[in-house]
Coordinates of N, CA and C in Angstrom, one line a residue:
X555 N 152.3 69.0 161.7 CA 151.8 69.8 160.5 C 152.2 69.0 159.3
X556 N 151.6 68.7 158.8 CA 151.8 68.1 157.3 C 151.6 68.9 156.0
X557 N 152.8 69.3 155.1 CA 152.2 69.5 154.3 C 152.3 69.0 152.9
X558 N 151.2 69.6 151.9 CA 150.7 69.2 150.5 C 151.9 68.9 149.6
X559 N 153.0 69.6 149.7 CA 153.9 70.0 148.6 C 155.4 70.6 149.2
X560 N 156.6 70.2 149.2 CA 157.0 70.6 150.2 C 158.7 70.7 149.0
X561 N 159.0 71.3 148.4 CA 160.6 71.1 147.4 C 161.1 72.6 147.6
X562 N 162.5 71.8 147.7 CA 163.6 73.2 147.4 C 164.5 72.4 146.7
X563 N 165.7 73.4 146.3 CA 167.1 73.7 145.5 C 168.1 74.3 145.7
X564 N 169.3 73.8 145.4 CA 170.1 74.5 145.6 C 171.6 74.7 144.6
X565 N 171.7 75.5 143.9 CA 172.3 75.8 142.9 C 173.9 76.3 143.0
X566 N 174.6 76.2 142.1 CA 175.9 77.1 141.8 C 176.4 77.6 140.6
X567 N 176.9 78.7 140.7 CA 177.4 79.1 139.2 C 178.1 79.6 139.0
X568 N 179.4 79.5 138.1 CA 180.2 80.2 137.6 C 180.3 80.9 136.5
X569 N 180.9 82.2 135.5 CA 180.7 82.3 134.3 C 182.0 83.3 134.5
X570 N 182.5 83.5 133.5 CA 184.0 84.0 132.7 C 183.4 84.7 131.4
X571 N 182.4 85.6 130.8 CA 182.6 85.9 129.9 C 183.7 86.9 129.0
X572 N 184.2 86.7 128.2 CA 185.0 87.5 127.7 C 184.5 89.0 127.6
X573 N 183.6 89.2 127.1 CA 183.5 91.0 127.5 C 181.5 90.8 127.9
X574 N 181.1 92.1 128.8 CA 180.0 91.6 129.4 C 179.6 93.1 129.1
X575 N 178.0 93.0 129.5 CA 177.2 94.1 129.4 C 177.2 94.7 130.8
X576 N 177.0 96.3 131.1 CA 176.9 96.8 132.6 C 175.9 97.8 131.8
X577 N 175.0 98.3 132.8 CA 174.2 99.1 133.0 C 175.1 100.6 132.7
X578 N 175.3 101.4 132.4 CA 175.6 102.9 131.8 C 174.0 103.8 132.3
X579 N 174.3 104.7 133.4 CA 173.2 105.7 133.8 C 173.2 106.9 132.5
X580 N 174.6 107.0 131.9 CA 174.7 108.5 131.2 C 173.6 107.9 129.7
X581 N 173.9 106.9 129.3 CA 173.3 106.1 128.3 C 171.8 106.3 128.5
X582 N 171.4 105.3 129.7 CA 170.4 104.8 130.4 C 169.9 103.0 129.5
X583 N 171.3 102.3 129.4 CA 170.9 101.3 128.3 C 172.4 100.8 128.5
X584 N 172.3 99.7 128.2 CA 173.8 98.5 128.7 C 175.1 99.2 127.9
X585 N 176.1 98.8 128.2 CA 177.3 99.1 127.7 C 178.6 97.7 128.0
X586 N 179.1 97.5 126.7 CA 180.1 96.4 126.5 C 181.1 97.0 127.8
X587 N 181.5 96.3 128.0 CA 182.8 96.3 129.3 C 183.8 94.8 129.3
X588 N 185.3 95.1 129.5 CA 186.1 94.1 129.5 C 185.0 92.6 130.0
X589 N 186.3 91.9 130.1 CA 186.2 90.1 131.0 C 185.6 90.8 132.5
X590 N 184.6 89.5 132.8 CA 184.4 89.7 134.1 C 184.0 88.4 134.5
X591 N 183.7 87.9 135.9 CA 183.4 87.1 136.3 C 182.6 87.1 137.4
X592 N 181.5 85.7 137.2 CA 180.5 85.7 138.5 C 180.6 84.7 139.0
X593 N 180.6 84.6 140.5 CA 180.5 83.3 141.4 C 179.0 83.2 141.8
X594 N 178.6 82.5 142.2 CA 177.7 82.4 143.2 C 177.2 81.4 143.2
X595 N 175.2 81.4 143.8 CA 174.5 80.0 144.8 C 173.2 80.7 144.7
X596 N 172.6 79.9 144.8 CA 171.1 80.5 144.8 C 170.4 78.7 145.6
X597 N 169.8 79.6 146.7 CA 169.1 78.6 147.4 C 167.2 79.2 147.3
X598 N 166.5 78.2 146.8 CA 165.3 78.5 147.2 C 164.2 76.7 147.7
X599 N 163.0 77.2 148.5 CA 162.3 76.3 148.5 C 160.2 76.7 148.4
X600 N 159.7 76.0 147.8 CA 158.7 76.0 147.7 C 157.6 75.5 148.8
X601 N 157.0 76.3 149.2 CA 156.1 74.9 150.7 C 154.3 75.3 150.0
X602 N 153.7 74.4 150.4 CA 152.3 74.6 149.9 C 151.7 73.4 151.1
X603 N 151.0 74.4 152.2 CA 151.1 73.8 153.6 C 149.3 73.1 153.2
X604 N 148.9 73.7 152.4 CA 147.6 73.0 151.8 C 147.4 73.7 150.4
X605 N 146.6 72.4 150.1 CA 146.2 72.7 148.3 C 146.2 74.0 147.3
X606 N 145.1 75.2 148.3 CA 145.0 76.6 148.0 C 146.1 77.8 148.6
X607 N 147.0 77.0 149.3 CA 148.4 77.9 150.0 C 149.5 77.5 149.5
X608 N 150.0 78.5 148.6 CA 151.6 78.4 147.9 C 152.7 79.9 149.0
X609 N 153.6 79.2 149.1 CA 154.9 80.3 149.9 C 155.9 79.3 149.1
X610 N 156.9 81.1 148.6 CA 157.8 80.6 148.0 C 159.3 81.2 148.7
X611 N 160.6 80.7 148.6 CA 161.1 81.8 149.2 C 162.4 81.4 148.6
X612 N 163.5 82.2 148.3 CA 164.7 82.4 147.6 C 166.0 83.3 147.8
X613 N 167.1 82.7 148.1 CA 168.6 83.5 148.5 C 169.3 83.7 147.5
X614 N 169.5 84.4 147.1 CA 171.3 84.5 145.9 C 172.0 85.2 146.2
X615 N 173.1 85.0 145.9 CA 174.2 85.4 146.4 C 175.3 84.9 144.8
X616 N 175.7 86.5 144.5 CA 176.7 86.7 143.4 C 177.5 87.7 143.7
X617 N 179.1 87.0 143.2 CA 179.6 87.8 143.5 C 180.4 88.7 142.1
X618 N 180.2 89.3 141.4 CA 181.3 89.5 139.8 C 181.9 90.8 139.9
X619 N 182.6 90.2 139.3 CA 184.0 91.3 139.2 C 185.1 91.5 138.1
X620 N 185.1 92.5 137.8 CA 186.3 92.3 136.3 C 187.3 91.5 136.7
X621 N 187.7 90.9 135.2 CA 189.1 90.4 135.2 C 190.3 91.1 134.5
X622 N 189.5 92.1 133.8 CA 190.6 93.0 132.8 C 190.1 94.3 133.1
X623 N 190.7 95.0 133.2 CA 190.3 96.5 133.2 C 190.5 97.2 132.4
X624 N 190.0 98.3 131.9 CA 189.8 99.5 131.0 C 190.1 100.5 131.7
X625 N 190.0 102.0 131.1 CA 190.0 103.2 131.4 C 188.9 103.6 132.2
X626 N 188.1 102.8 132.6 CA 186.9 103.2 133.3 C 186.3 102.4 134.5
X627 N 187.1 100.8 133.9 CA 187.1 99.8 135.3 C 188.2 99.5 135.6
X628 N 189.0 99.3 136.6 CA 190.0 98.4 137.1 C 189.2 96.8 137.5
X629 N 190.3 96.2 136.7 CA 190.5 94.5 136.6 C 190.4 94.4 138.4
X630 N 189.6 93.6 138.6 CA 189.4 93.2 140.3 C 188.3 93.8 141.1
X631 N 187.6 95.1 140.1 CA 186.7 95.9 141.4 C 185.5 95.4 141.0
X632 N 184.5 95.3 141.6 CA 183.0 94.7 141.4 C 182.5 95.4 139.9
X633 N 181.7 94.6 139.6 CA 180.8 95.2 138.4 C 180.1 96.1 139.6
X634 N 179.6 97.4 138.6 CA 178.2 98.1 139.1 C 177.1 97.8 138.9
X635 N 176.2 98.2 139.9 CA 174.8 97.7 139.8 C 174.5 96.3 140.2
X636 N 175.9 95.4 140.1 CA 175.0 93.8 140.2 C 174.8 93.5 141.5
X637 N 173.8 93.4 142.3 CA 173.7 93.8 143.9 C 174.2 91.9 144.1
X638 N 174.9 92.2 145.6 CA 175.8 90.8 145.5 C 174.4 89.5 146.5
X639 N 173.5 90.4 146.9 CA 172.5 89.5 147.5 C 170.8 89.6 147.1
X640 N 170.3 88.7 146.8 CA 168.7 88.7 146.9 C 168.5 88.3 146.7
X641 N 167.2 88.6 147.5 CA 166.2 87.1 148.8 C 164.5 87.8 148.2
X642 N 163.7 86.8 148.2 CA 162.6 86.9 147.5 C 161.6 85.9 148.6
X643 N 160.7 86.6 148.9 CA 159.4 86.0 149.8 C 158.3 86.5 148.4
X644 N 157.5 84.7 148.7 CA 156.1 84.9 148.2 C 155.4 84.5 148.5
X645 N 153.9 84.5 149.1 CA 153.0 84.2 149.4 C 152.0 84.2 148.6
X646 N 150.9 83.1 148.8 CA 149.7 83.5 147.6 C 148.6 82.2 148.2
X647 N 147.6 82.9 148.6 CA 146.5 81.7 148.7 C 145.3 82.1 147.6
X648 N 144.8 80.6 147.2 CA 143.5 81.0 146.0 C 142.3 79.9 146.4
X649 N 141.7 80.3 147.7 CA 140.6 79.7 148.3 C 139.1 79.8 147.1
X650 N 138.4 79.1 147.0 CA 137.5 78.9 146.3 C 136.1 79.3 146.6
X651 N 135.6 80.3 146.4 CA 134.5 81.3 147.7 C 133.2 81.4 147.4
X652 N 132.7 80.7 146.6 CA 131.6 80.0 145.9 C 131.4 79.5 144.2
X653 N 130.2 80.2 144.0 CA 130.1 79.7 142.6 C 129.2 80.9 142.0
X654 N 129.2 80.6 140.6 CA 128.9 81.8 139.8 C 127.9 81.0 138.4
X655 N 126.6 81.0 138.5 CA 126.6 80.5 137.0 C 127.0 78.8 137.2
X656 N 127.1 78.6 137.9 CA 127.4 76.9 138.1 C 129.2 76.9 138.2
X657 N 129.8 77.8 138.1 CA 131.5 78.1 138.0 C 132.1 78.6 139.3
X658 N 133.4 77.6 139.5 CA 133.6 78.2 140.7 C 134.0 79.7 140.7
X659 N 134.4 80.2 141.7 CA 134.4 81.9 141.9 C 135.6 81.5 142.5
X660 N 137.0 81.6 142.3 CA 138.1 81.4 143.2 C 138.7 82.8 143.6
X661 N 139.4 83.3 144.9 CA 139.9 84.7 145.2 C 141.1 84.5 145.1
X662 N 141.6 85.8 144.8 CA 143.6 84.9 144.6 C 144.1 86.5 145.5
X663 N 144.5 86.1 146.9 CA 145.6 86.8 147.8 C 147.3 86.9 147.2
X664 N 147.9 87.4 146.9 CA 149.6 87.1 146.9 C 149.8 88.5 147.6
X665 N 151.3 88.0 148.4 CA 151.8 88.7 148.9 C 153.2 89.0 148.5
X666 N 154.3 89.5 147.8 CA 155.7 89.4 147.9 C 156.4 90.5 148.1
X667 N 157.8 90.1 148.5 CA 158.6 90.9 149.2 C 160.5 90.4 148.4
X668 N 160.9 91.7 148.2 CA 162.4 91.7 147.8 C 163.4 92.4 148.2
X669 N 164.8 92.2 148.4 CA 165.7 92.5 149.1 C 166.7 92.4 148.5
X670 N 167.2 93.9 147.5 CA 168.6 94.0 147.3 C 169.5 94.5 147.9
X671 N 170.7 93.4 148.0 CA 171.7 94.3 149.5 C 173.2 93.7 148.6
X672 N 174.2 94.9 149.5 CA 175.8 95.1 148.9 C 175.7 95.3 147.5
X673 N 174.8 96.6 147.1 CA 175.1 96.8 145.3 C 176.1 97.9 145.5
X674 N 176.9 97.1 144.3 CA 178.4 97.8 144.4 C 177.6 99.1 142.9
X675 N 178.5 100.3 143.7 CA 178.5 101.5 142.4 C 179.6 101.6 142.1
X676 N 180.1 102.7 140.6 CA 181.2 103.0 140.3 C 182.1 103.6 141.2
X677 N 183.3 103.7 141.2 CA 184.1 104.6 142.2 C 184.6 103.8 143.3
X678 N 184.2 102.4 143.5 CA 184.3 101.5 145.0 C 183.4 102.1 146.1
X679 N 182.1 102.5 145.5 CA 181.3 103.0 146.2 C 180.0 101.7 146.6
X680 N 179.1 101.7 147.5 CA 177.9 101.0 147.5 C 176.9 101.6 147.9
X681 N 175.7 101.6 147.0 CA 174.3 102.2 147.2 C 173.6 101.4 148.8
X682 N 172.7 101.9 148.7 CA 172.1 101.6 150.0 C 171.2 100.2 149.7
X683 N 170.9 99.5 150.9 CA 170.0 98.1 150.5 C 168.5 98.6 149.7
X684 N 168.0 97.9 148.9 CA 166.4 98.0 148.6 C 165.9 97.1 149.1
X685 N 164.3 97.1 149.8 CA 163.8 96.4 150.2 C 162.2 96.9 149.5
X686 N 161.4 95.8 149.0 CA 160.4 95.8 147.8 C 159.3 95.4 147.9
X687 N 158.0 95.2 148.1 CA 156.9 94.7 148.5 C 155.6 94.6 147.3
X688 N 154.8 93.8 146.7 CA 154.0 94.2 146.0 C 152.8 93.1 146.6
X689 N 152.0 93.4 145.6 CA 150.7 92.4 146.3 C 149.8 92.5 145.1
X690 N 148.6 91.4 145.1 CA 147.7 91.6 144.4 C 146.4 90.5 144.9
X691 N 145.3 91.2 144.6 CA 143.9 90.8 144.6 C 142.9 91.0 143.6
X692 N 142.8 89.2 143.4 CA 141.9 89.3 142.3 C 140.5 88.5 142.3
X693 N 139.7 88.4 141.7 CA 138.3 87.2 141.8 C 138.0 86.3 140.4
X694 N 138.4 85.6 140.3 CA 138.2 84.8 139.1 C 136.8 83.8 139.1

């Protein structure tokens, strides 16, 4: 099998900000919070097994966590909300299905899919995994 287009990547990151933004539900809108820190890696690759077929796909993995604590976080427990994994599937073909007016008529298929898992909540608690799906079909 040969294909057209074939790249991946693979990343690392670290960051130390001195005071960071978290999600606040009572707000519904960010809120300042001590030092925290993120680790992580993000692996993704692109394949395009012919001209009109693109698949995309992507891992991350972060881990952050205060470094100073407040009255509301203890220094060492995970931020809330930042989910410590997700993985992203995409699909998309755009075959070319006649002509229009002398113009080609291309159809565009996508398919994707997402996966958030180990989201830490307040309390040393963790929400349940999300798992995501959208799609679209168009005629150009």
């Amino acid at each position: 099998l040969a294909f057209d287009t074939v790249s991946g990547s693979l990343a690392a990151s670290y960051k130390r900000p001195s005071d960071d933004l978290v999600f606040a539900p009572a707000t519904v809108s960010p809120s300042w919070v001590p030092a925290t820190q993120r680790v992580g890696g993000t692996a993704e690759t692109v394949v395009a097994p012919i001209p009109w077929v693109l698949i995309s796909a992507s891992v991350t993995y972060s881990r952050a966590s205060f470094v100073e604590g407040n009255s509301q976080y203890a220094a060492g427990s995970l931020v809330p909300y930042s989910p410590q994994f997700v993985a992203r599937l995409d699909a998309a073909a755009t075959p070319e299905i006649g002509t229009l007016m002398s113009q080609p008529v291309k159809l565009t298929v996508g398919v994707g899919g997402s996966v958030l898992a180990v989201r830490p909540l307040p309390y040393g608690q963790f929400g349940t995994n999300i798992a995501l799906l959208d799609g679209r079909i168009a005629v150009r």
